[in-house]
JSON list of C-alpha atoms in Angstrom, two decimals:
[
{"chain": "A", "resi": 1, "resn": "UNK", "atom": "CA", "xyz": [-85.77, -58.69, 16.83]},
{"chain": "A", "resi": 2, "resn": "UNK", "atom": "CA", "xyz": [-83.29, -60.00, 14.23]},
{"chain": "A", "resi": 3, "resn": "UNK", "atom": "CA", "xyz": [-84.28, -57.24, 11.82]},
{"chain": "A", "resi": 4, "resn": "UNK", "atom": "CA", "xyz": [-83.60, -54.61, 14.48]},
{"chain": "A", "resi": 5, "resn": "UNK", "atom": "CA", "xyz": [-80.19, -56.13, 15.27]},
{"chain": "A", "resi": 6, "resn": "UNK", "atom": "CA", "xyz": [-79.35, -56.23, 11.56]},
{"chain": "A", "resi": 7, "resn": "UNK", "atom": "CA", "xyz": [-80.44, -52.61, 11.13]},
{"chain": "A", "resi": 8, "resn": "UNK", "atom": "CA", "xyz": [-78.27, -51.49, 14.06]},
{"chain": "A", "resi": 9, "resn": "UNK", "atom": "CA", "xyz": [-75.28, -53.44, 12.73]},
{"chain": "A", "resi": 10, "resn": "UNK", "atom": "CA", "xyz": [-75.64, -51.97, 9.24]},
{"chain": "A", "resi": 11, "resn": "UNK", "atom": "CA", "xyz": [-75.94, -48.45, 10.70]},
{"chain": "A", "resi": 12, "resn": "UNK", "atom": "CA", "xyz": [-72.76, -48.88, 12.75]},
{"chain": "A", "resi": 13, "resn": "UNK", "atom": "CA", "xyz": [-70.86, -50.24, 9.73]},
{"chain": "A", "resi": 14, "resn": "UNK", "atom": "CA", "xyz": [-72.11, -47.35, 7.58]},
{"chain": "A", "resi": 15, "resn": "UNK", "atom": "CA", "xyz": [-71.06, -44.72, 10.10]},
{"chain": "A", "resi": 16, "resn": "UNK", "atom": "CA", "xyz": [-67.62, -46.34, 10.49]},
{"chain": "A", "resi": 17, "resn": "UNK", "atom": "CA", "xyz": [-67.15, -46.37, 6.72]},
{"chain": "A", "resi": 18, "resn": "UNK", "atom": "CA", "xyz": [-68.12, -42.70, 6.46]},
{"chain": "A", "resi": 19, "resn": "UNK", "atom": "CA", "xyz": [-65.76, -41.68, 9.26]},
{"chain": "A", "resi": 20, "resn": "UNK", "atom": "CA", "xyz": [-62.89, -43.62, 7.66]},
{"chain": "A", "resi": 21, "resn": "UNK", "atom": "CA", "xyz": [-63.53, -41.85, 4.36]},
{"chain": "A", "resi": 22, "resn": "UNK", "atom": "CA", "xyz": [-63.43, -38.44, 6.02]},
{"chain": "A", "resi": 23, "resn": "UNK", "atom": "CA", "xyz": [-59.93, -39.00, 7.43]},
{"chain": "A", "resi": 24, "resn": "UNK", "atom": "CA", "xyz": [-58.21, -37.82, 4.27]},
{"chain": "A", "resi": 25, "resn": "UNK", "atom": "CA", "xyz": [-55.87, -35.28, 5.87]},
{"chain": "A", "resi": 26, "resn": "UNK", "atom": "CA", "xyz": [-52.92, -36.18, 8.08]},
{"chain": "A", "resi": 27, "resn": "UNK", "atom": "CA", "xyz": [-49.99, -34.36, 9.59]},
{"chain": "A", "resi": 28, "resn": "UNK", "atom": "CA", "xyz": [-46.68, -36.05, 8.84]},
{"chain": "A", "resi": 29, "resn": "UNK", "atom": "CA", "xyz": [-43.99, -35.34, 11.40]},
{"chain": "A", "resi": 30, "resn": "UNK", "atom": "CA", "xyz": [-40.44, -35.92, 10.21]},
{"chain": "A", "resi": 31, "resn": "UNK", "atom": "CA", "xyz": [-38.07, -36.23, 13.13]},
{"chain": "A", "resi": 32, "resn": "UNK", "atom": "CA", "xyz": [-34.97, -37.87, 14.53]},
{"chain": "A", "resi": 33, "resn": "UNK", "atom": "CA", "xyz": [-34.52, -39.35, 18.02]},
{"chain": "A", "resi": 34, "resn": "UNK", "atom": "CA", "xyz": [-31.34, -37.27, 18.49]},
{"chain": "A", "resi": 35, "resn": "UNK", "atom": "CA", "xyz": [-33.16, -33.97, 17.86]},
{"chain": "A", "resi": 36, "resn": "UNK", "atom": "CA", "xyz": [-33.49, -31.84, 21.00]},
{"chain": "A", "resi": 37, "resn": "UNK", "atom": "CA", "xyz": [-36.34, -29.76, 19.58]},
{"chain": "A", "resi": 38, "resn": "UNK", "atom": "CA", "xyz": [-38.13, -33.00, 18.70]},
{"chain": "A", "resi": 39, "resn": "UNK", "atom": "CA", "xyz": [-37.95, -34.12, 22.33]},
{"chain": "A", "resi": 40, "resn": "UNK", "atom": "CA", "xyz": [-39.23, -30.71, 23.44]},
{"chain": "A", "resi": 41, "resn": "UNK", "atom": "CA", "xyz": [-42.22, -31.02, 21.07]},
{"chain": "A", "resi": 42, "resn": "UNK", "atom": "CA", "xyz": [-42.92, -34.47, 22.48]},
{"chain": "A", "resi": 43, "resn": "UNK", "atom": "CA", "xyz": [-42.91, -33.08, 26.04]},
{"chain": "A", "resi": 44, "resn": "UNK", "atom": "CA", "xyz": [-45.00, -29.97, 25.31]},
{"chain": "A", "resi": 45, "resn": "UNK", "atom": "CA", "xyz": [-47.43, -31.07, 22.58]},
{"chain": "A", "resi": 46, "resn": "UNK", "atom": "CA", "xyz": [-47.10, -34.79, 21.86]},
{"chain": "A", "resi": 47, "resn": "UNK", "atom": "CA", "xyz": [-49.54, -36.19, 24.42]},
{"chain": "A", "resi": 48, "resn": "UNK", "atom": "CA", "xyz": [-52.29, -33.65, 23.76]},
{"chain": "A", "resi": 49, "resn": "UNK", "atom": "CA", "xyz": [-52.21, -33.38, 19.97]},
{"chain": "A", "resi": 50, "resn": "UNK", "atom": "CA", "xyz": [-54.34, -36.49, 19.23]},
{"chain": "A", "resi": 51, "resn": "UNK", "atom": "CA", "xyz": [-57.05, -35.14, 21.55]},
{"chain": "A", "resi": 52, "resn": "UNK", "atom": "CA", "xyz": [-57.11, -31.64, 20.06]},
{"chain": "A", "resi": 53, "resn": "UNK", "atom": "CA", "xyz": [-59.47, -30.46, 17.32]},
{"chain": "A", "resi": 54, "resn": "UNK", "atom": "CA", "xyz": [-56.43, -30.17, 15.04]},
{"chain": "A", "resi": 55, "resn": "UNK", "atom": "CA", "xyz": [-55.36, -33.72, 15.87]},
{"chain": "A", "resi": 56, "resn": "UNK", "atom": "CA", "xyz": [-58.80, -35.07, 15.08]},
{"chain": "A", "resi": 57, "resn": "UNK", "atom": "CA", "xyz": [-58.88, -33.20, 11.78]},
{"chain": "A", "resi": 58, "resn": "UNK", "atom": "CA", "xyz": [-55.31, -34.19, 10.76]},
{"chain": "A", "resi": 59, "resn": "UNK", "atom": "CA", "xyz": [-54.05, -37.19, 12.74]},
{"chain": "A", "resi": 60, "resn": "UNK", "atom": "CA", "xyz": [-50.31, -37.30, 13.30]},
{"chain": "A", "resi": 61, "resn": "UNK", "atom": "CA", "xyz": [-48.05, -39.86, 11.62]},
{"chain": "A", "resi": 62, "resn": "UNK", "atom": "CA", "xyz": [-44.42, -39.89, 12.74]},
{"chain": "A", "resi": 63, "resn": "UNK", "atom": "CA", "xyz": [-41.65, -40.67, 10.27]},
{"chain": "A", "resi": 64, "resn": "UNK", "atom": "CA", "xyz": [-37.89, -40.66, 10.58]},
{"chain": "A", "resi": 65, "resn": "UNK", "atom": "CA", "xyz": [-36.45, -37.95, 8.33]},
{"chain": "A", "resi": 66, "resn": "UNK", "atom": "CA", "xyz": [-34.66, -40.56, 6.26]},
{"chain": "A", "resi": 67, "resn": "UNK", "atom": "CA", "xyz": [-37.98, -42.31, 5.48]},
{"chain": "A", "resi": 68, "resn": "UNK", "atom": "CA", "xyz": [-39.35, -39.64, 3.15]},
{"chain": "A", "resi": 69, "resn": "UNK", "atom": "CA", "xyz": [-39.42, -42.04, 0.23]},
{"chain": "A", "resi": 70, "resn": "UNK", "atom": "CA", "xyz": [-41.84, -44.35, 2.06]},
{"chain": "A", "resi": 71, "resn": "UNK", "atom": "CA", "xyz": [-44.09, -41.59, 3.41]},
{"chain": "A", "resi": 72, "resn": "UNK", "atom": "CA", "xyz": [-46.79, -42.43, 0.87]},
{"chain": "A", "resi": 73, "resn": "UNK", "atom": "CA", "xyz": [-47.26, -38.75, 0.02]},
{"chain": "A", "resi": 74, "resn": "UNK", "atom": "CA", "xyz": [-46.21, -36.49, -2.81]},
{"chain": "A", "resi": 75, "resn": "UNK", "atom": "CA", "xyz": [-43.99, -33.94, -1.07]},
{"chain": "A", "resi": 76, "resn": "UNK", "atom": "CA", "xyz": [-43.51, -30.56, -2.77]},
{"chain": "A", "resi": 77, "resn": "UNK", "atom": "CA", "xyz": [-39.79, -30.73, -1.95]},
{"chain": "A", "resi": 78, "resn": "UNK", "atom": "CA", "xyz": [-37.53, -32.90, 0.22]},
{"chain": "A", "resi": 79, "resn": "UNK", "atom": "CA", "xyz": [-37.59, -32.40, 3.98]},
{"chain": "A", "resi": 80, "resn": "UNK", "atom": "CA", "xyz": [-34.23, -30.90, 4.95]},
{"chain": "A", "resi": 81, "resn": "UNK", "atom": "CA", "xyz": [-34.36, -30.73, 8.74]},
{"chain": "A", "resi": 82, "resn": "UNK", "atom": "CA", "xyz": [-36.06, -31.98, 11.85]},
{"chain": "A", "resi": 83, "resn": "UNK", "atom": "CA", "xyz": [-38.71, -31.27, 13.18]},
{"chain": "A", "resi": 84, "resn": "UNK", "atom": "CA", "xyz": [-40.70, -30.70, 10.00]},
{"chain": "A", "resi": 85, "resn": "UNK", "atom": "CA", "xyz": [-44.47, -31.11, 9.88]},
{"chain": "A", "resi": 86, "resn": "UNK", "atom": "CA", "xyz": [-46.12, -31.67, 6.49]},
{"chain": "A", "resi": 87, "resn": "UNK", "atom": "CA", "xyz": [-49.89, -31.47, 6.12]},
{"chain": "A", "resi": 88, "resn": "UNK", "atom": "CA", "xyz": [-51.03, -33.98, 3.52]},
{"chain": "A", "resi": 89, "resn": "UNK", "atom": "CA", "xyz": [-54.50, -34.30, 2.01]},
{"chain": "A", "resi": 90, "resn": "UNK", "atom": "CA", "xyz": [-55.32, -37.22, -0.26]},
{"chain": "A", "resi": 91, "resn": "UNK", "atom": "CA", "xyz": [-51.63, -38.03, -0.58]},
{"chain": "A", "resi": 92, "resn": "UNK", "atom": "CA", "xyz": [-50.47, -34.54, -1.63]},
{"chain": "A", "resi": 93, "resn": "UNK", "atom": "CA", "xyz": [-48.67, -31.89, 0.38]},
{"chain": "A", "resi": 94, "resn": "UNK", "atom": "CA", "xyz": [-50.82, -28.94, 1.38]},
{"chain": "A", "resi": 95, "resn": "UNK", "atom": "CA", "xyz": [-48.18, -27.07, 3.37]},
{"chain": "A", "resi": 96, "resn": "UNK", "atom": "CA", "xyz": [-45.48, -27.46, 6.00]},
{"chain": "A", "resi": 97, "resn": "UNK", "atom": "CA", "xyz": [-44.07, -26.13, 9.24]},
{"chain": "A", "resi": 98, "resn": "UNK", "atom": "CA", "xyz": [-40.29, -26.26, 9.45]},
{"chain": "A", "resi": 99, "resn": "UNK", "atom": "CA", "xyz": [-38.94, -26.41, 12.98]},
{"chain": "A", "resi": 100, "resn": "UNK", "atom": "CA", "xyz": [-40.63, -26.03, 16.34]},
{"chain": "A", "resi": 101, "resn": "UNK", "atom": "CA", "xyz": [-40.85, -22.59, 17.91]},
{"chain": "A", "resi": 102, "resn": "UNK", "atom": "CA", "xyz": [-42.66, -23.59, 21.09]},
{"chain": "A", "resi": 103, "resn": "UNK", "atom": "CA", "xyz": [-46.11, -24.50, 22.31]},
{"chain": "A", "resi": 104, "resn": "UNK", "atom": "CA", "xyz": [-47.54, -20.99, 21.89]},
{"chain": "A", "resi": 105, "resn": "UNK", "atom": "CA", "xyz": [-46.84, -20.99, 18.15]},
{"chain": "A", "resi": 106, "resn": "UNK", "atom": "CA", "xyz": [-47.51, -24.60, 17.16]},
{"chain": "A", "resi": 107, "resn": "UNK", "atom": "CA", "xyz": [-51.31, -24.73, 17.21]},
{"chain": "A", "resi": 108, "resn": "UNK", "atom": "CA", "xyz": [-51.78, -21.40, 15.37]},
{"chain": "A", "resi": 109, "resn": "UNK", "atom": "CA", "xyz": [-49.35, -22.64, 12.69]},
{"chain": "A", "resi": 110, "resn": "UNK", "atom": "CA", "xyz": [-51.23, -25.93, 12.34]},
{"chain": "A", "resi": 111, "resn": "UNK", "atom": "CA", "xyz": [-54.52, -24.01, 12.25]},
{"chain": "A", "resi": 112, "resn": "UNK", "atom": "CA", "xyz": [-53.21, -21.91, 9.38]},
{"chain": "A", "resi": 113, "resn": "UNK", "atom": "CA", "xyz": [-52.30, -25.07, 7.46]},
{"chain": "A", "resi": 114, "resn": "UNK", "atom": "CA", "xyz": [-55.69, -26.64, 8.16]},
{"chain": "A", "resi": 115, "resn": "UNK", "atom": "CA", "xyz": [-57.30, -23.48, 6.79]},
{"chain": "A", "resi": 116, "resn": "UNK", "atom": "CA", "xyz": [-55.97, -24.50, 3.38]},
{"chain": "A", "resi": 117, "resn": "UNK", "atom": "CA", "xyz": [-58.09, -27.66, 3.42]},
{"chain": "A", "resi": 118, "resn": "UNK", "atom": "CA", "xyz": [-61.66, -27.87, 2.30]},
{"chain": "A", "resi": 119, "resn": "UNK", "atom": "CA", "xyz": [-64.02, -27.17, 5.21]},
{"chain": "A", "resi": 120, "resn": "UNK", "atom": "CA", "xyz": [-64.58, -30.11, 7.52]},
{"chain": "A", "resi": 121, "resn": "UNK", "atom": "CA", "xyz": [-67.88, -31.85, 6.90]},
{"chain": "A", "resi": 122, "resn": "UNK", "atom": "CA", "xyz": [-70.47, -31.20, 9.58]},
{"chain": "A", "resi": 123, "resn": "UNK", "atom": "CA", "xyz": [-70.69, -33.85, 12.26]},
{"chain": "A", "resi": 124, "resn": "UNK", "atom": "CA", "xyz": [-73.85, -35.86, 12.44]},
{"chain": "A", "resi": 125, "resn": "UNK", "atom": "CA", "xyz": [-76.23, -36.36, 9.62]},
{"chain": "A", "resi": 126, "resn": "UNK", "atom": "CA", "xyz": [-79.77, -35.57, 8.67]},
{"chain": "A", "resi": 127, "resn": "UNK", "atom": "CA", "xyz": [-82.44, -36.29, 11.24]},
{"chain": "A", "resi": 128, "resn": "UNK", "atom": "CA", "xyz": [-83.56, -39.89, 11.02]},
{"chain": "A", "resi": 129, "resn": "UNK", "atom": "CA", "xyz": [-87.19, -40.72, 10.53]},
{"chain": "A", "resi": 130, "resn": "UNK", "atom": "CA", "xyz": [-88.73, -43.43, 12.60]},
{"chain": "A", "resi": 131, "resn": "UNK", "atom": "CA", "xyz": [-89.84, -46.50, 10.74]},
{"chain": "A", "resi": 132, "resn": "UNK", "atom": "CA", "xyz": [-91.36, -48.19, 13.76]},
{"chain": "A", "resi": 133, "resn": "UNK", "atom": "CA", "xyz": [-94.72, -49.74, 13.15]},
{"chain": "A", "resi": 134, "resn": "UNK", "atom": "CA", "xyz": [-97.15, -50.49, 15.95]},
{"chain": "A", "resi": 135, "resn": "UNK", "atom": "CA", "xyz": [-100.50, -52.13, 15.24]},
{"chain": "A", "resi": 136, "resn": "UNK", "atom": "CA", "xyz": [-100.18, -51.34, 11.55]},
{"chain": "A", "resi": 137, "resn": "UNK", "atom": "CA", "xyz": [-99.39, -47.62, 12.08]},
{"chain": "A", "resi": 138, "resn": "UNK", "atom": "CA", "xyz": [-95.89, -46.61, 11.00]},
{"chain": "A", "resi": 139, "resn": "UNK", "atom": "CA", "xyz": [-94.23, -43.50, 12.39]}
]
């Protein structure tokens, strides 16, 4: 029984480590609380983005526009205005969306940026083989 519990624990830890390693891309959002378009984005997109396929592929990290130097990413050029979204992969800028044109345009624009990334790894893994042994017969 202890061996089974240990095997389950090691499997869970291994899966968690693999998932953490796959989260290389993120979408940086540079904004300002006084920005009207920023508030509109929050109302139209903000709640749903983390639950979207795009949000799972590139989780959102909000930064004040003045905090570019602590973003932890190599930006291709300084961010000049709010709302600016910068897709970052492994700490380097892949592309950006400057401004917010409305809900109908946002997801296609993010999808275009995500298309510049390497393909997402397939979910799941290879089929597992049973190693259960009963009466000396292992399957």
